[in-house]
Amino acid sequence: MKKWVIRKLNKANAMAISRRFEIPALNAMLLDIRGITDDEAIIEFLGGDTLYESPFAIKDMDVAADRIRAAIEDGERICVYGDFDADGVSATALLYSYLSDIGADAVYYIPSRETEGYGMHRGAIDRLYQNGVKLIVTVDNGVAAVDEIAYAKRLGIETVVTDHHAVPETTPDAVALVDLHRPDCNSSFKELSGVGVAFKLVQAIEGEYADVDSLMENYSDLVTIGTVGDIVSLRGENRVLVKNGLMHINNSDRLGINALIEESGLSGKRITVGNLSFNLVPRINAGGRLGLSQKSVTMLLTDDEEYASEIAAELSADNAERQHIEREILSDIDDMIRKDPALINNAVIVISGEGWHKGVIGIVASRVKEVYGKPTIIISCDGRECRASGRSVSGFSLIDAVFSCSDLLNQCGGHPMAVGFGIRRENIEEFIQRINRYAFVHEVPVPTLELDCKLNPAQLNVDLARGLSMLEPFGAGNPTPLFGLYQMTLRDIRPIGNGKHLRLTLARDRDDGSVEPGTNVYALRFNTAPAEFPYRAGDVVDLAVTLDVNVYNNTESLSVVVRDMRFSGTDDEAETASKELFERFCRGDRVTREEALSLIPTREEFAVVYRFLRPDGYHYSFDSLLYRLSGQISCGKLRVILECMNELGLIAINEGLYDFEIEMLQVEKKVDLNASVIITKLREVSR
């Protein structure tokens, strides 16, 4: 259950922007909504062709560039030490490619996620030492490698760190520490990914008069893959880099990228941030999750077309295997939640399992977070030592929450939205309690769905959708515009794509029941089978939609894609508060007498629910059941009623990650509602 929020708009200001810059009114509204309102910011956003800040504004960048130049001149062997995700892989490919092109004696190294984990390791340093490496340059890692960099120094290897992760209190003794989040770094733009920092390093090595346009032509495609893969904000310099990079990817002569596009089924299609995120990046990441990321780097660097195709096929196979493993872990978690619903009542969901693939648990955490709208940490146990990966919700710093429990952890790294750490099995229960005490004090925000604005369905057309391309590329920090269509009557529901998707026909009705002229809308709801769809013809709904232009046989048509739906009139704020109250009670947090009373249902409310369920039970979502009861019962009360009926054997609830089912049971004798444990506990609190 999400709270739907319409973002703030100064309509008068938006109309002034529209007139001043001669752009469509909707685009001007979106600029105002996103806080891009002064002339300089608008020109930069709509143009976005040049990098505006010197790389030397970043602390230690001059020291890093000087040390690398010296290594090249002296013929020292340089190792680019990367990471196994798309950001680290692309950063490694970029810096290694550049160093090789200018005649450096360069090698690269990416640790195995499975056997080494994130960051620098002594075993790897030993191998590099034996290989004659004199200088390590990290990309997308290194800021926390205090012991490892000290060990390398004792072996006579110096280190230049380039990173973009949070800077710990104790920093490594490196020749240079290039990290935008250093307290003493005065650069104005702090949102670069690891590959973005690597690009700025290349710019710095080239010197004050670097040919930035040439560097963009050569490397912005790699920067784009890592920037999109790391989900950093597509504002400022990231927007410039990705805008240029998409242009080069769509006209690419990099064989590895072309092979990956072919393997992803995107040949002949326009490459966008969206299909990079959902098609190309997962394949690159899959190499690191299940195997060795070296093959991803090799694919991005090779001049052999056949070899590029071979590796792209391997990465696709790895990605398919990753998806299979992901489904298996989610199935395990689904079973655990069905057996123990209390797992999801905490403000921070923490779920542990045996032998789950460490390279996939981060994606699984993201999936669970999306379902429940809560920060989620998934822990994989293997013997005494366990590995964890977490994903957060906007407004709650998961790295700060995890750092508050640092004495229980072996290693920890990440940023506000994603973390990874090691923990011993015996510390997991205390960790769950402590991180949730932290969450209680710092409050996890209510999950929200942010709509840019409401639209009149009569205004929808191809020209409106086409005009939005002016604001691309869309992504983190500049999301694809999400529009609200409110009080739409569902006229028809038709399965398409072998029953995997739905085509919906909707219209807006007048008070007399007639259809408002021009308000008919045809919309697509992907990945939803008819049996999973809790709405029926005649329901009045609100929709959150994106708009696009579909081209088929050289004919353009409007594509309206439903991203979320709810019943019109839903008081999501009140229901979210009621749900939170029920969960607080279930997990034993303090609940006042008045709050407990508000959760205790009357016999009449029990009867309303029982009569509704008695014919066939219920087989759709909990939220739809809440609505079908016509707003007579709050979310928290309905949860109490269902829990009570389940306890007393009137119903069987089968609720997992993606489904909700209530089965009516045969009852031989009259049941006593006062015998319910949950009702008894509520009455004890309310006395």
Coordinates of N, CA, C and O in Angstrom, one line a residue, residues 286-352:
A286 N 25.5 -10.0 -14.5 CA 25.4 -11.4 -14.3 C 26.7 -12.1 -14.4 O 27.0 -13.1 -13.6
G287 N 27.6 -11.6 -15.2 CA 29.0 -12.1 -15.2 C 29.7 -12.1 -13.9 O 30.3 -13.0 -13.5
G288 N 29.5 -11.0 -13.1 CA 30.1 -10.8 -11.8 C 29.3 -11.6 -10.8 O 29.9 -12.1 -9.8
R289 N 28.0 -11.8 -10.9 CA 27.2 -12.4 -9.9 C 27.5 -13.9 -9.9 O 27.5 -14.6 -8.9
L290 N 27.7 -14.5 -11.1 CA 27.8 -16.0 -11.2 C 29.2 -16.5 -11.6 O 29.5 -17.6 -11.4
G291 N 30.0 -15.6 -12.2 CA 31.3 -16.1 -12.7 C 32.3 -15.1 -12.4 O 32.4 -14.5 -11.3
L292 N 33.1 -14.7 -13.4 CA 34.1 -13.7 -13.3 C 33.9 -12.6 -14.2 O 33.6 -12.7 -15.4
S293 N 34.0 -11.4 -13.7 CA 33.6 -10.2 -14.5 C 34.7 -9.8 -15.5 O 34.5 -9.0 -16.4
Q294 N 35.8 -10.6 -15.5 CA 36.8 -10.3 -16.5 C 36.3 -10.5 -17.9 O 36.7 -9.7 -18.8
K295 N 35.3 -11.4 -18.1 CA 34.8 -11.6 -19.4 C 33.9 -10.5 -19.9 O 33.9 -10.1 -21.1
S296 N 33.3 -9.8 -18.9 CA 32.5 -8.6 -19.3 C 33.5 -7.5 -19.7 O 33.2 -6.8 -20.7
V297 N 34.6 -7.3 -19.0 CA 35.6 -6.3 -19.4 C 36.2 -6.7 -20.8 O 36.3 -5.8 -21.7
T298 N 36.5 -7.9 -21.0 CA 37.1 -8.4 -22.2 C 36.1 -8.1 -23.4 O 36.5 -7.7 -24.5
M299 N 34.8 -8.4 -23.2 CA 33.8 -8.1 -24.2 C 33.8 -6.6 -24.6 O 33.7 -6.3 -25.8
L300 N 33.9 -5.7 -23.6 CA 33.8 -4.3 -23.9 C 35.1 -3.8 -24.6 O 35.1 -2.8 -25.2
L301 N 36.2 -4.6 -24.5 CA 37.5 -4.1 -25.0 C 37.8 -4.8 -26.4 O 38.7 -4.3 -27.1
T302 N 37.3 -6.0 -26.7 CA 37.7 -6.8 -27.8 C 37.5 -6.1 -29.2 O 36.5 -5.4 -29.3
D303 N 38.4 -6.4 -30.1 CA 38.3 -6.0 -31.5 C 37.9 -7.2 -32.4 O 37.8 -7.1 -33.6
D304 N 37.5 -8.3 -31.7 CA 37.2 -9.5 -32.4 C 35.6 -9.7 -32.4 O 35.1 -10.0 -31.3
E305 N 35.0 -9.5 -33.5 CA 33.5 -9.5 -33.5 C 33.0 -10.9 -33.1 O 32.0 -11.0 -32.3
E306 N 33.6 -12.0 -33.5 CA 33.1 -13.3 -33.2 C 33.2 -13.6 -31.7 O 32.4 -14.1 -31.0
Y307 N 34.4 -13.1 -31.1 CA 34.6 -13.3 -29.7 C 33.7 -12.5 -28.9 O 33.2 -12.9 -27.8
A308 N 33.4 -11.2 -29.3 CA 32.4 -10.4 -28.6 C 31.0 -11.1 -28.6 O 30.4 -11.1 -27.5
S309 N 30.6 -11.7 -29.7 CA 29.3 -12.4 -29.7 C 29.3 -13.6 -28.8 O 28.3 -13.9 -28.2
E310 N 30.4 -14.3 -28.8 CA 30.5 -15.4 -27.9 C 30.4 -15.1 -26.4 O 29.6 -15.7 -25.7
I311 N 31.1 -14.0 -26.0 CA 31.0 -13.6 -24.6 C 29.6 -13.0 -24.3 O 29.0 -13.3 -23.2
A312 N 29.0 -12.3 -25.2 CA 27.6 -11.7 -25.0 C 26.6 -12.9 -24.8 O 25.7 -12.8 -24.0
A313 N 26.8 -14.0 -25.6 CA 25.9 -15.1 -25.4 C 26.1 -15.8 -24.0 O 25.2 -16.2 -23.4
E314 N 27.4 -15.8 -23.6 CA 27.7 -16.4 -22.3 C 27.1 -15.5 -21.2 O 26.5 -16.1 -20.2
L315 N 27.1 -14.2 -21.3 CA 26.5 -13.3 -20.3 C 25.0 -13.5 -20.3 O 24.4 -13.4 -19.2
S316 N 24.4 -13.7 -21.5 CA 23.0 -13.9 -21.5 C 22.6 -15.2 -20.8 O 21.6 -15.3 -20.1
A317 N 23.4 -16.2 -21.0 CA 23.2 -17.5 -20.3 C 23.4 -17.3 -18.8 O 22.6 -17.9 -18.0
D318 N 24.4 -16.5 -18.4 CA 24.6 -16.2 -17.0 C 23.4 -15.5 -16.4 O 22.9 -15.8 -15.3
N319 N 22.8 -14.6 -17.2 CA 21.7 -13.8 -16.8 C 20.5 -14.7 -16.6 O 19.7 -14.5 -15.6
A320 N 20.3 -15.6 -17.5 CA 19.1 -16.5 -17.4 C 19.3 -17.4 -16.1 O 18.3 -17.7 -15.4
E321 N 20.5 -17.8 -15.9 CA 20.8 -18.6 -14.7 C 20.6 -17.8 -13.4 O 20.0 -18.2 -12.4
R322 N 21.0 -16.5 -13.5 CA 20.8 -15.6 -12.3 C 19.3 -15.4 -12.1 O 18.9 -15.5 -10.9
Q323 N 18.5 -15.3 -13.1 CA 17.0 -15.2 -12.9 C 16.4 -16.4 -12.3 O 15.5 -16.3 -11.4
H324 N 17.0 -17.6 -12.7 CA 16.5 -18.8 -12.1 C 16.8 -18.9 -10.6 O 15.9 -19.3 -9.8
I325 N 18.0 -18.6 -10.3 CA 18.4 -18.6 -8.9 C 17.6 -17.6 -8.1 O 17.2 -17.8 -7.0
E326 N 17.4 -16.4 -8.7 CA 16.6 -15.4 -8.0 C 15.2 -15.9 -7.7 O 14.7 -15.7 -6.6
R327 N 14.6 -16.6 -8.7 CA 13.2 -17.1 -8.5 C 13.2 -18.1 -7.4 O 12.3 -18.2 -6.6
E328 N 14.3 -19.0 -7.3 CA 14.4 -20.0 -6.3 C 14.5 -19.4 -4.9 O 13.8 -19.8 -3.9
I329 N 15.3 -18.3 -4.7 CA 15.4 -17.7 -3.4 C 14.1 -17.0 -3.0 O 13.7 -17.1 -1.9
L330 N 13.5 -16.3 -4.0 CA 12.2 -15.7 -3.7 C 11.1 -16.7 -3.3 O 10.3 -16.4 -2.5
S331 N 11.2 -17.9 -3.9 CA 10.3 -18.9 -3.6 C 10.5 -19.4 -2.1 O 9.5 -19.6 -1.4
D332 N 11.8 -19.5 -1.7 CA 12.1 -19.8 -0.4 C 11.5 -18.8 0.6 O 10.9 -19.1 1.6
I333 N 11.8 -17.5 0.3 CA 11.3 -16.4 1.1 C 9.8 -16.4 1.2 O 9.2 -16.2 2.2
D334 N 9.1 -16.7 0.0 CA 7.7 -16.7 0.0 C 7.2 -17.8 1.0 O 6.2 -17.5 1.7
D335 N 7.8 -19.0 1.0 CA 7.4 -20.0 1.9 C 7.6 -19.6 3.3 O 6.7 -19.9 4.2
M336 N 8.7 -18.9 3.6 CA 9.0 -18.4 5.0 C 8.0 -17.4 5.5 O 7.5 -17.5 6.6
I337 N 7.5 -16.5 4.6 CA 6.6 -15.5 5.0 C 5.2 -16.2 5.2 O 4.5 -15.8 6.1
R338 N 4.8 -17.1 4.4 CA 3.6 -17.8 4.6 C 3.5 -18.5 5.9 O 2.5 -18.6 6.6
K339 N 4.7 -19.1 6.3 CA 4.7 -19.8 7.6 C 4.9 -18.8 8.8 O 4.4 -19.2 9.9
D340 N 5.5 -17.7 8.6 CA 5.7 -16.7 9.7 C 5.5 -15.3 9.2 O 6.5 -14.6 8.8
P341 N 4.2 -14.9 9.1 CA 4.0 -13.5 8.6 C 4.6 -12.4 9.4 O 4.8 -11.3 8.9
A342 N 5.1 -12.7 10.7 CA 5.7 -11.7 11.5 C 7.0 -11.2 10.9 O 7.6 -10.1 11.2
L343 N 7.6 -12.0 9.9 CA 8.8 -11.6 9.3 C 8.7 -10.2 8.6 O 9.7 -9.5 8.5
I344 N 7.6 -9.9 8.1 CA 7.4 -8.6 7.4 C 6.8 -7.5 8.2 O 6.5 -6.5 7.6
N345 N 6.6 -7.7 9.5 CA 6.0 -6.7 10.3 C 7.0 -5.6 10.8 O 6.7 -4.5 11.1
N346 N 8.3 -6.0 10.8 CA 9.3 -5.0 11.2 C 9.5 -3.9 10.3 O 9.2 -4.0 9.1
A347 N 10.0 -2.8 10.8 CA 10.2 -1.6 10.0 C 11.3 -1.8 8.9 O 11.2 -1.3 7.8
V348 N 12.3 -2.6 9.3 CA 13.3 -3.0 8.4 C 13.2 -4.6 8.3 O 13.4 -5.3 9.3
I349 N 12.9 -5.1 7.2 CA 12.7 -6.5 7.0 C 14.1 -7.1 6.8 O 14.9 -6.7 6.0
V350 N 14.4 -8.1 7.7 CA 15.6 -8.9 7.6 C 15.3 -10.4 7.5 O 14.6 -10.9 8.4
I351 N 15.7 -11.0 6.5 CA 15.4 -12.4 6.3 C 16.7 -13.2 5.9 O 17.5 -12.7 5.1
S352 N 17.0 -14.3 6.6 CA 18.2 -15.1 6.4 C 17.8 -16.5 6.0 O 16.8 -17.0 6.3

